[in-house]
Coordinates of C-alpha atoms in Angstrom, one line a residue:
X1 CA -14.7 4.8 76.4
X2 CA -11.4 6.5 75.8
X3 CA -11.4 9.2 73.1
X4 CA -8.2 7.7 71.8
X5 CA -10.1 4.4 71.1
X6 CA -12.6 6.1 68.8
X7 CA -12.0 5.2 65.2
X8 CA -13.7 7.2 62.5
X9 CA -14.0 5.1 59.3
X10 CA -13.9 7.2 56.1
X11 CA -15.2 5.9 52.9
X12 CA -12.5 4.9 50.5
X13 CA -12.3 7.1 47.4
X14 CA -13.0 5.3 44.2
X15 CA -9.8 4.8 42.3
X16 CA -9.8 6.0 38.7
X17 CA -7.5 3.9 36.6
X18 CA -5.9 5.9 33.8
X19 CA -5.0 3.7 30.8
X20 CA -1.3 4.7 30.8
X21 CA -0.1 2.6 27.9
X22 CA -2.7 3.6 25.4
X23 CA -2.1 7.2 26.4
X24 CA 1.6 6.6 25.6
X25 CA 0.6 5.2 22.2
X26 CA -1.5 8.3 21.6
X27 CA 1.3 10.7 22.5
X28 CA 3.9 8.8 20.4
X29 CA 1.5 8.6 17.5
X30 CA 1.0 12.4 17.6
X31 CA 4.7 12.9 17.5
X32 CA 5.1 10.4 14.6
X33 CA 2.3 12.2 12.6
X34 CA 4.2 15.5 13.0
X35 CA 7.3 13.8 11.6
X36 CA 5.5 12.6 8.4
X37 CA 2.8 15.2 7.9
X38 CA 4.7 17.0 5.2
X39 CA 5.8 13.8 3.5
X40 CA 2.5 12.3 2.4
X41 CA 2.7 10.3 -0.9
X42 CA 0.6 11.3 -3.9
X43 CA -2.1 8.7 -3.4
X44 CA -2.7 10.0 0.1
X45 CA -3.7 13.3 -1.4
X46 CA -6.2 11.4 -3.5
X47 CA -7.9 10.2 -0.3
X48 CA -7.7 13.6 1.3
X49 CA -9.3 15.2 -1.8
X50 CA -12.2 12.7 -1.7
X51 CA -12.7 13.3 2.1
X52 CA -12.5 17.1 1.7
X53 CA -15.0 17.2 -1.1
X54 CA -17.3 15.0 0.8
X55 CA -17.0 17.0 4.0
X56 CA -17.3 20.4 2.5
X57 CA -19.5 19.8 -0.5
X58 CA -21.3 16.5 0.0
X59 CA -19.6 15.3 -3.2
X60 CA -18.0 12.0 -3.9
X61 CA -15.1 12.6 -6.3
X62 CA -11.4 13.4 -6.6
X63 CA -12.3 16.7 -8.2
X64 CA -15.3 18.9 -7.6
X65 CA -16.2 18.9 -11.3
X66 CA -16.7 15.1 -11.6
X67 CA -18.2 12.2 -9.7
X68 CA -15.7 9.4 -9.5
X69 CA -15.3 6.0 -7.9
X70 CA -11.5 5.6 -7.6
X71 CA -11.3 5.8 -3.8
X72 CA -10.0 2.3 -2.9
X73 CA -11.0 2.5 0.7
X74 CA -14.5 4.0 1.1
X75 CA -14.5 3.6 4.9
X76 CA -11.2 5.6 5.2
X77 CA -12.8 8.4 3.2
X78 CA -15.9 8.4 5.3
X79 CA -13.9 8.4 8.6
X80 CA -11.6 11.2 7.3
X81 CA -14.6 13.2 6.1
X82 CA -16.2 13.0 9.5
X83 CA -13.0 14.2 11.2
X84 CA -12.8 17.1 8.7
X85 CA -16.3 18.1 9.5
X86 CA -15.2 18.6 13.1
X87 CA -11.7 20.2 12.7
X88 CA -12.2 21.8 9.3
X89 CA -8.6 21.1 8.1
X90 CA -7.9 17.9 6.2
X91 CA -4.3 17.3 7.3
X92 CA -5.2 17.9 11.0
X93 CA -8.2 15.5 10.6
X94 CA -5.8 13.0 9.2
X95 CA -3.7 13.4 12.3
X96 CA -6.7 12.8 14.6
X97 CA -7.7 9.7 12.7
X98 CA -4.1 8.4 12.7
X99 CA -3.8 8.8 16.5
X100 CA -7.2 7.4 17.3
X101 CA -6.6 4.3 15.0
X102 CA -3.3 3.6 16.8
X103 CA -4.9 4.0 20.2
X104 CA -7.7 1.6 19.1
X105 CA -5.1 -0.9 17.9
X106 CA -3.4 -0.7 21.3
X107 CA -6.7 -1.3 23.1
X108 CA -7.7 -4.2 20.9
X109 CA -4.3 -5.9 21.1
X110 CA -4.2 -5.3 24.9
X111 CA -7.7 -6.9 25.4
X112 CA -6.7 -9.8 23.1
X113 CA -3.5 -10.3 25.1
X114 CA -5.2 -10.3 28.5
X115 CA -7.8 -12.8 27.2
X116 CA -4.9 -15.0 26.0
X117 CA -3.3 -14.8 29.4
X118 CA -0.5 -12.4 28.3
X119 CA 0.3 -9.1 29.8
X120 CA -1.9 -6.2 28.5
X121 CA 1.0 -3.8 27.9
X122 CA 2.2 -6.0 25.0
X123 CA -0.7 -4.6 23.0
X124 CA 0.6 -1.0 23.3
X125 CA 4.1 -2.3 22.3
X126 CA 2.5 -3.9 19.2
X127 CA 0.7 -0.7 18.3
X128 CA 4.0 1.3 18.5
X129 CA 5.8 -1.2 16.3
X130 CA 3.1 -0.9 13.7
X131 CA 2.8 2.9 13.9
X132 CA 6.6 3.5 13.7
X133 CA 7.2 1.0 10.8
X134 CA 8.9 3.0 8.0
X135 CA 6.9 1.3 5.3
X136 CA 3.6 1.9 7.1
X137 CA 4.6 5.5 7.8
X138 CA 5.1 5.8 4.0
X139 CA 1.4 5.0 3.6
X140 CA 0.0 7.6 6.1
X141 CA -3.2 9.1 4.6
X142 CA -4.1 5.8 2.9
X143 CA -6.1 3.1 4.7
X144 CA -3.3 1.1 6.3
X145 CA -3.5 2.6 9.8
X146 CA -7.3 2.1 9.9
X147 CA -6.8 -1.4 8.5
X148 CA -4.3 -2.2 11.3
X149 CA -6.8 -1.2 14.0
X150 CA -9.5 -3.4 12.3
X151 CA -7.1 -6.3 12.1
X152 CA -6.6 -5.9 15.8
X153 CA -10.4 -6.0 16.2
X154 CA -10.6 -9.2 14.1
X155 CA -7.9 -10.7 16.3
X156 CA -9.8 -9.8 19.5
X157 CA -13.0 -11.4 18.0
X158 CA -11.0 -14.5 17.2
X159 CA -9.4 -14.8 20.6
X160 CA -12.8 -14.4 22.4
X161 CA -14.7 -16.4 19.8
X162 CA -17.3 -13.7 19.5
X163 CA -19.3 -14.1 16.3
X164 CA -21.0 -10.7 16.3
X165 CA -17.7 -8.9 17.0
X166 CA -16.1 -11.0 14.2
X167 CA -18.9 -10.0 11.8
X168 CA -18.4 -6.4 12.7
X169 CA -14.6 -6.6 12.0
X170 CA -15.2 -8.5 8.8
X171 CA -17.7 -5.9 7.5
X172 CA -15.5 -3.0 8.3
X173 CA -12.4 -4.6 6.7
X174 CA -14.4 -5.2 3.5
X175 CA -15.4 -1.5 3.5
X176 CA -11.7 -0.6 4.0
X177 CA -10.2 -2.9 1.3
X178 CA -11.9 -5.9 -0.2
X179 CA -8.5 -7.8 -0.3
X180 CA -8.4 -7.7 3.5
X181 CA -11.1 -10.3 3.4
X182 CA -8.2 -12.8 3.0
X183 CA -7.5 -12.4 6.7
X184 CA -11.2 -13.0 7.5
X185 CA -11.3 -16.2 5.4
X186 CA -8.1 -17.6 7.0
X187 CA -9.5 -17.0 10.5
X188 CA -12.8 -18.7 9.6
X189 CA -10.9 -21.7 8.2
X190 CA -8.7 -21.9 11.3
X191 CA -11.5 -21.5 13.9
X192 CA -14.3 -23.9 13.1
X193 CA -16.0 -22.9 16.4
X194 CA -17.0 -19.6 14.7
X195 CA -19.2 -21.6 12.3
X196 CA -21.5 -22.7 15.1
X197 CA -22.8 -19.1 15.2
X198 CA -22.3 -18.5 11.4
X199 CA -25.6 -16.7 11.0
X200 CA -24.7 -14.1 13.6
X201 CA -21.4 -13.0 12.1
X202 CA -22.8 -13.3 8.6
X203 CA -25.8 -11.0 9.3
X204 CA -23.6 -8.6 11.2
X205 CA -21.1 -8.3 8.3
X206 CA -23.9 -7.9 5.8
X207 CA -25.5 -5.2 7.9
X208 CA -22.2 -3.3 8.0
X209 CA -21.0 -3.7 4.4
X210 CA -24.0 -4.3 2.1
X211 CA -25.6 -0.8 2.4
X212 CA -22.5 0.9 0.9
X213 CA -21.8 -1.8 -1.8
X214 CA -25.5 -1.7 -2.8
X215 CA -25.5 2.1 -3.0
X216 CA -22.2 2.0 -5.0
X217 CA -23.5 -0.6 -7.4
X218 CA -26.5 1.4 -8.4
X219 CA -25.2 5.0 -8.0
X220 CA -21.7 4.5 -9.5
X221 CA -22.5 1.5 -11.6
X222 CA -19.9 -0.6 -9.7
X223 CA -20.1 -2.1 -6.3
X224 CA -16.3 -2.0 -6.0
X225 CA -13.9 0.9 -6.6
X226 CA -12.8 1.4 -10.2
X227 CA -9.2 1.0 -9.1
X228 CA -9.8 -2.8 -9.2
X229 CA -9.7 -2.5 -13.0
X230 CA -7.3 0.4 -13.3
X231 CA -4.5 -1.2 -11.2
X232 CA -4.9 -4.7 -12.7
X233 CA -4.4 -3.3 -16.3
X234 CA -1.1 -1.8 -15.2
X235 CA 0.3 -5.4 -14.8
X236 CA 3.9 -4.5 -13.8
X237 CA 6.7 -1.9 -14.1
X238 CA 8.8 -3.6 -16.7
X239 CA 10.5 -6.5 -15.0
X240 CA 9.1 -5.6 -11.6
X241 CA 5.8 -6.7 -10.1
X242 CA 4.6 -7.5 -6.6
X243 CA 6.5 -10.8 -6.5
X244 CA 9.9 -9.1 -6.7
X245 CA 9.1 -5.6 -5.8
X246 CA 10.8 -5.7 -2.4
X247 CA 14.0 -6.2 -4.2
X248 CA 13.4 -3.1 -6.2
X249 CA 12.7 -1.1 -3.1
X250 CA 15.7 -2.5 -1.3
X251 CA 17.9 -1.3 -4.1
X252 CA 16.5 2.2 -3.8
X253 CA 15.8 2.5 -0.1
X254 CA 17.9 -0.3 1.6
X255 CA 17.8 0.9 5.2
X256 CA 14.1 1.7 5.1
X257 CA 13.2 -1.7 3.7
X258 CA 15.4 -3.6 6.2
X259 CA 14.0 -1.8 9.2
X260 CA 10.5 -2.2 7.9
X261 CA 10.9 -5.9 7.5
X262 CA 12.5 -6.7 10.9
X263 CA 9.2 -7.3 12.8
X264 CA 7.6 -9.1 9.8
X265 CA 10.6 -11.4 9.4
X266 CA 10.6 -12.2 13.2
X267 CA 6.9 -13.0 13.0
X268 CA 7.4 -15.2 10.0
X269 CA 10.2 -17.1 11.7
X270 CA 7.9 -17.7 14.7
X271 CA 4.9 -18.8 12.5
X272 CA 5.9 -22.5 11.8
X273 CA 7.0 -22.9 15.4
X274 CA 3.7 -21.7 16.8
X275 CA 1.8 -23.9 14.3
X276 CA 3.9 -27.0 15.2
X277 CA 3.5 -26.5 19.0
X278 CA -0.2 -25.9 18.8
X279 CA -0.8 -29.1 20.7
X280 CA 0.7 -27.6 23.9
X281 CA -1.6 -25.5 26.0
X282 CA 0.6 -22.3 26.0
X283 CA 1.1 -22.5 22.3
X284 CA -2.6 -23.2 21.7
X285 CA -3.4 -19.7 23.2
X286 CA -1.3 -18.3 20.3
X287 CA -3.4 -20.0 17.6
X288 CA -5.7 -16.9 16.8
X289 CA -2.5 -14.8 16.6
X290 CA -1.0 -17.3 14.3
X291 CA -4.1 -17.2 12.1
X292 CA -3.5 -13.4 11.6
X293 CA 0.1 -14.3 10.6
X294 CA -1.2 -17.0 8.2
X295 CA -3.6 -14.4 6.8
X296 CA -0.6 -12.1 6.1
X297 CA 1.2 -14.9 4.2
X298 CA -2.0 -15.7 2.3
X299 CA -2.4 -12.0 1.4
X300 CA 1.1 -11.9 0.1
X301 CA 0.5 -15.0 -2.0
X302 CA -2.8 -13.6 -3.5
X303 CA -1.1 -10.4 -4.6
X304 CA 1.8 -12.4 -6.0
X305 CA -0.6 -14.4 -8.1
X306 CA -2.4 -11.3 -9.3
X307 CA 0.8 -10.0 -10.8
X308 CA 0.0 -6.4 -9.9
X309 CA 2.5 -3.5 -9.8
X310 CA 4.7 -3.4 -6.7
X311 CA 3.1 -0.3 -5.1
X312 CA 4.7 -0.2 -1.6
X313 CA 1.5 0.0 0.3
X314 CA 0.4 -3.4 -1.1
X315 CA 3.0 -4.9 1.2
X316 CA 1.6 -3.2 4.3
X317 CA -1.1 -5.7 5.3
X318 CA 1.4 -8.6 5.3
X319 CA 3.9 -6.6 7.4
X320 CA 1.1 -5.6 9.8
X321 CA -0.3 -9.1 10.2
X322 CA 3.1 -10.7 10.8
X323 CA 3.9 -7.9 13.3
X324 CA 0.8 -8.8 15.3
X325 CA 1.8 -12.4 15.4
X326 CA 5.2 -11.3 16.7
X327 CA 3.5 -9.4 19.5
X328 CA 1.5 -12.5 20.5
X329 CA 4.7 -14.6 20.7
X330 CA 6.4 -11.9 22.8
X331 CA 3.4 -11.9 25.1
X332 CA 3.7 -15.7 25.6
X333 CA 7.3 -15.6 26.7
X334 CA 8.9 -14.2 29.8
X335 CA 8.4 -10.4 30.0
X336 CA 12.0 -9.2 30.3
X337 CA 12.9 -10.9 27.0
X338 CA 9.7 -9.6 25.3
X339 CA 10.4 -6.1 26.5
X340 CA 14.0 -6.2 25.3
X341 CA 13.1 -7.5 21.8
X342 CA 10.2 -5.2 21.3
X343 CA 12.0 -2.1 22.5
X344 CA 15.0 -3.0 20.4
X345 CA 12.8 -3.1 17.2
X346 CA 11.1 0.1 18.2
X347 CA 14.4 1.8 18.8
X348 CA 15.6 0.8 15.4
X349 CA 12.5 2.3 13.9
X350 CA 12.9 5.5 15.9
X351 CA 16.6 5.8 14.9
X352 CA 15.7 5.4 11.2
X353 CA 13.0 8.2 11.5
X354 CA 15.6 10.5 13.0
X355 CA 18.1 9.7 10.3
X356 CA 15.5 10.9 7.7
X357 CA 15.6 14.4 9.1
X358 CA 12.8 15.9 11.2
X359 CA 10.2 16.5 9.9
X360 CA 10.4 14.3 6.8
X361 CA 10.5 16.1 3.4
X362 CA 9.3 12.9 1.6
X363 CA 8.3 9.4 2.6
X364 CA 10.9 6.9 3.5
X365 CA 9.7 4.7 0.6
X366 CA 8.2 6.5 -2.3
X367 CA 7.8 6.2 -6.1
X368 CA 6.6 9.7 -6.7
X369 CA 8.3 12.1 -9.2
X370 CA 8.2 15.0 -6.9
X371 CA 8.2 15.9 -3.2
X372 CA 5.0 17.1 -1.6
X373 CA 6.5 20.6 -1.4
X374 CA 7.1 20.6 -5.1
X375 CA 3.5 19.6 -5.9
X376 CA 2.1 22.0 -3.3
X377 CA 4.0 24.9 -5.0
X378 CA 3.1 23.9 -8.5
X379 CA -0.5 22.9 -7.6
X380 CA -1.3 26.4 -6.2
X381 CA 0.1 28.1 -9.3
X382 CA -1.7 25.6 -11.6
X383 CA -5.0 26.5 -10.0
X384 CA -4.4 30.2 -10.4
X385 CA -3.5 29.8 -14.1
X386 CA -6.1 27.3 -15.4
X387 CA -9.1 28.6 -13.4
X388 CA -12.2 26.8 -14.6
X389 CA -10.6 25.2 -17.6
X390 CA -9.9 21.4 -17.7
X391 CA -6.3 20.3 -17.5
X392 CA -4.8 16.9 -18.1
X393 CA -2.8 15.2 -15.4
X394 CA 0.9 14.5 -16.1
X395 CA 0.6 11.0 -14.6
X396 CA 0.5 11.8 -10.8
X397 CA -2.7 13.6 -9.9
X398 CA -3.3 13.4 -6.1
X399 CA -1.3 16.3 -4.7
X400 CA -1.8 18.5 -7.7
X401 CA -5.6 18.0 -7.5
X402 CA -5.5 18.7 -3.7
X403 CA -3.5 21.9 -4.0
X404 CA -4.9 23.3 -7.3
X405 CA -8.6 22.5 -6.5
X406 CA -9.2 22.6 -10.2
X407 CA -10.6 20.3 -12.9
X408 CA -7.4 18.1 -13.4
X409 CA -8.3 14.9 -15.1
X410 CA -7.2 11.3 -15.8
X411 CA -8.7 7.9 -15.2
X412 CA -8.8 8.5 -11.4
X413 CA -10.9 11.7 -11.6
X414 CA -12.9 11.3 -14.8
X415 CA -14.9 8.2 -15.4
X416 CA -15.2 9.0 -19.0
X417 CA -11.9 7.1 -19.4
X418 CA -13.2 4.0 -17.7
X419 CA -15.3 2.3 -20.4
X420 CA -12.4 1.3 -22.6
X421 CA -10.5 0.1 -19.6
X422 CA -13.4 -2.1 -18.6
X423 CA -13.6 -3.6 -22.1
X424 CA -9.8 -4.3 -22.1
X425 CA -10.1 -6.0 -18.7
X426 CA -13.0 -8.1 -19.9
X427 CA -11.1 -9.2 -22.9
X428 CA -8.2 -10.4 -20.8
X429 CA -10.3 -12.1 -18.1
X430 CA -11.1 -15.8 -17.6
X431 CA -14.8 -16.7 -18.2
X432 CA -15.4 -16.7 -14.4
X433 CA -13.8 -13.3 -13.8
X434 CA -15.5 -11.9 -16.8
X435 CA -18.9 -13.0 -15.5
X436 CA -18.1 -11.3 -12.2
X437 CA -17.0 -8.1 -13.9
X438 CA -20.0 -8.0 -16.1
X439 CA -22.3 -8.4 -13.1
X440 CA -20.4 -5.7 -11.2
X441 CA -20.7 -3.2 -14.1
X442 CA -24.2 -4.1 -15.2
X443 CA -25.5 -0.6 -14.0
X444 CA -22.5 1.3 -15.4
X445 CA -23.4 4.0 -18.0
X446 CA -20.4 5.0 -20.1
X447 CA -19.8 8.8 -20.4
X448 CA -17.5 10.9 -22.6
X449 CA -14.4 12.3 -21.0
X450 CA -14.2 16.0 -20.2
X451 CA -12.8 18.0 -23.2
X452 CA -9.2 19.0 -22.2
X453 CA -8.3 22.6 -22.7
X454 CA -4.9 22.6 -21.1
X455 CA -2.2 19.9 -21.1
X456 CA 0.2 19.4 -18.2
X457 CA 3.1 17.0 -19.1
X458 CA 6.4 16.0 -17.6
X459 CA 9.7 16.6 -19.4
X460 CA 13.1 15.3 -18.3
X461 CA 15.7 17.7 -16.8
X462 CA 15.3 21.2 -15.3
X463 CA 13.0 23.6 -17.1
X464 CA 13.4 27.3 -18.0
X465 CA 11.2 28.3 -15.0
X466 CA 12.4 26.8 -11.6
X467 CA 8.8 27.1 -10.3
X468 CA 7.9 24.0 -12.4
X469 CA 11.0 21.9 -11.6
X470 CA 10.4 18.6 -9.7
X471 CA 12.6 15.8 -8.3
X472 CA 12.6 13.1 -5.6
X473 CA 14.7 10.4 -4.1
X474 CA 13.0 8.0 -6.6
X475 CA 13.0 10.1 -9.8
X476 CA 15.5 12.1 -11.8
X477 CA 15.1 15.9 -11.9
X478 CA 12.4 16.9 -14.4
X479 CA 10.0 19.8 -15.0
X480 CA 6.3 20.2 -15.8
X481 CA 5.2 22.0 -18.9
X482 CA 1.8 23.6 -19.2
X483 CA 0.4 24.2 -22.7
X484 CA -3.1 25.1 -24.0
X485 CA -4.7 22.7 -26.5
X486 CA -5.0 24.4 -29.9
X487 CA -8.6 24.8 -31.1
X488 CA -9.9 21.7 -32.9
X489 CA -7.1 19.4 -31.7
X490 CA -7.7 16.5 -29.3
X491 CA -4.7 15.8 -27.0

């Protein structure tokens, strides 16, 4: 045999497939977090304070001096606290959670797309459109990024008709925000096939969510966060409530609102078409995606009926749900068109972020009286001055509590203020809602508020000391005044 004819076969090396698109989402998410890390809204600092106290002290409360139950999203606090345990810095931990949640959303959407017969890369495009949405970015630190990942998981469970996975998503969504259960209910109604294995998703959801709600019911005297009562009592801001709040924000932040609404409006436009064409095979593959869009519409309707104040993060679930529907539609059409539309929307979002200045000084949409830098400066000085004394909040407590690390109190940090609020809510409730509230608070034990020793209040216009001056895009210039409470006087 000729030596030239000898063929040596070498074993082929196993190919390692690197998930390129989720990696891109992770990198972009990290860059986006850098853009907004100094522009967190006041309520984001409430969440960070809860997570920091839990991670460092094993304490559930906005301030170290009091146990409280005003964290609207328990799962978000728990996840952030776990990240803080590792990295030891709350804002860095927030960045880790933000990036991982967006990568998870990319993975869930990609899997749902491939199962539906769509290209997998469409999932990463969807994650980018959610992550870079100006309104969603104006909620970083709250639970909306985590909620978007879990809505992606709910979609994946619906596409694959997996009862256990559906129950897992439902339980985690309930721990994130109870109102996100609207999406779960809509998917259940729209997919009767899930009811054939009803006991599997029901037991899974109960196993995930009930331990926390049971603990909270007995330990805090309420299974649900106290913000359910606090926010409902606020009703509206004068003539503005959730139903017309987007008009208010469009007047104050026109470009931010328009850019934020682009993917949601496109998704809403597609919704009736997808529902009407459901009889066709290609459109039928979009039905689970349409259910997420219908959930977004239902969520908007529920909040409109509640008549709650128009906090901008209340609109985020509807924007996210309709954006996910848009991604499904883009996945169902020819890829060049999908890529052009998706990239155009993302380009508009990126352009807007650059127009805000890099990094942002304040959120694109905000209703705070001061910038985070203002509150950081004042909070550090406040902590130095008041020491161990109790100081009343001027009306916004999150960033001040985070930076002063002192006993600053209002209804969010001191449950001594809660009993009168519960009584007022019971008086205004219908018989059915009243029965639910009475059952929820049956283990609640009223306590007295902490005696206030120092008052911090907001006054219009600049003050004599620039250190205490505050202003924002939303609010006129003002200043904070710190005064001790005279002996024997109750503020």
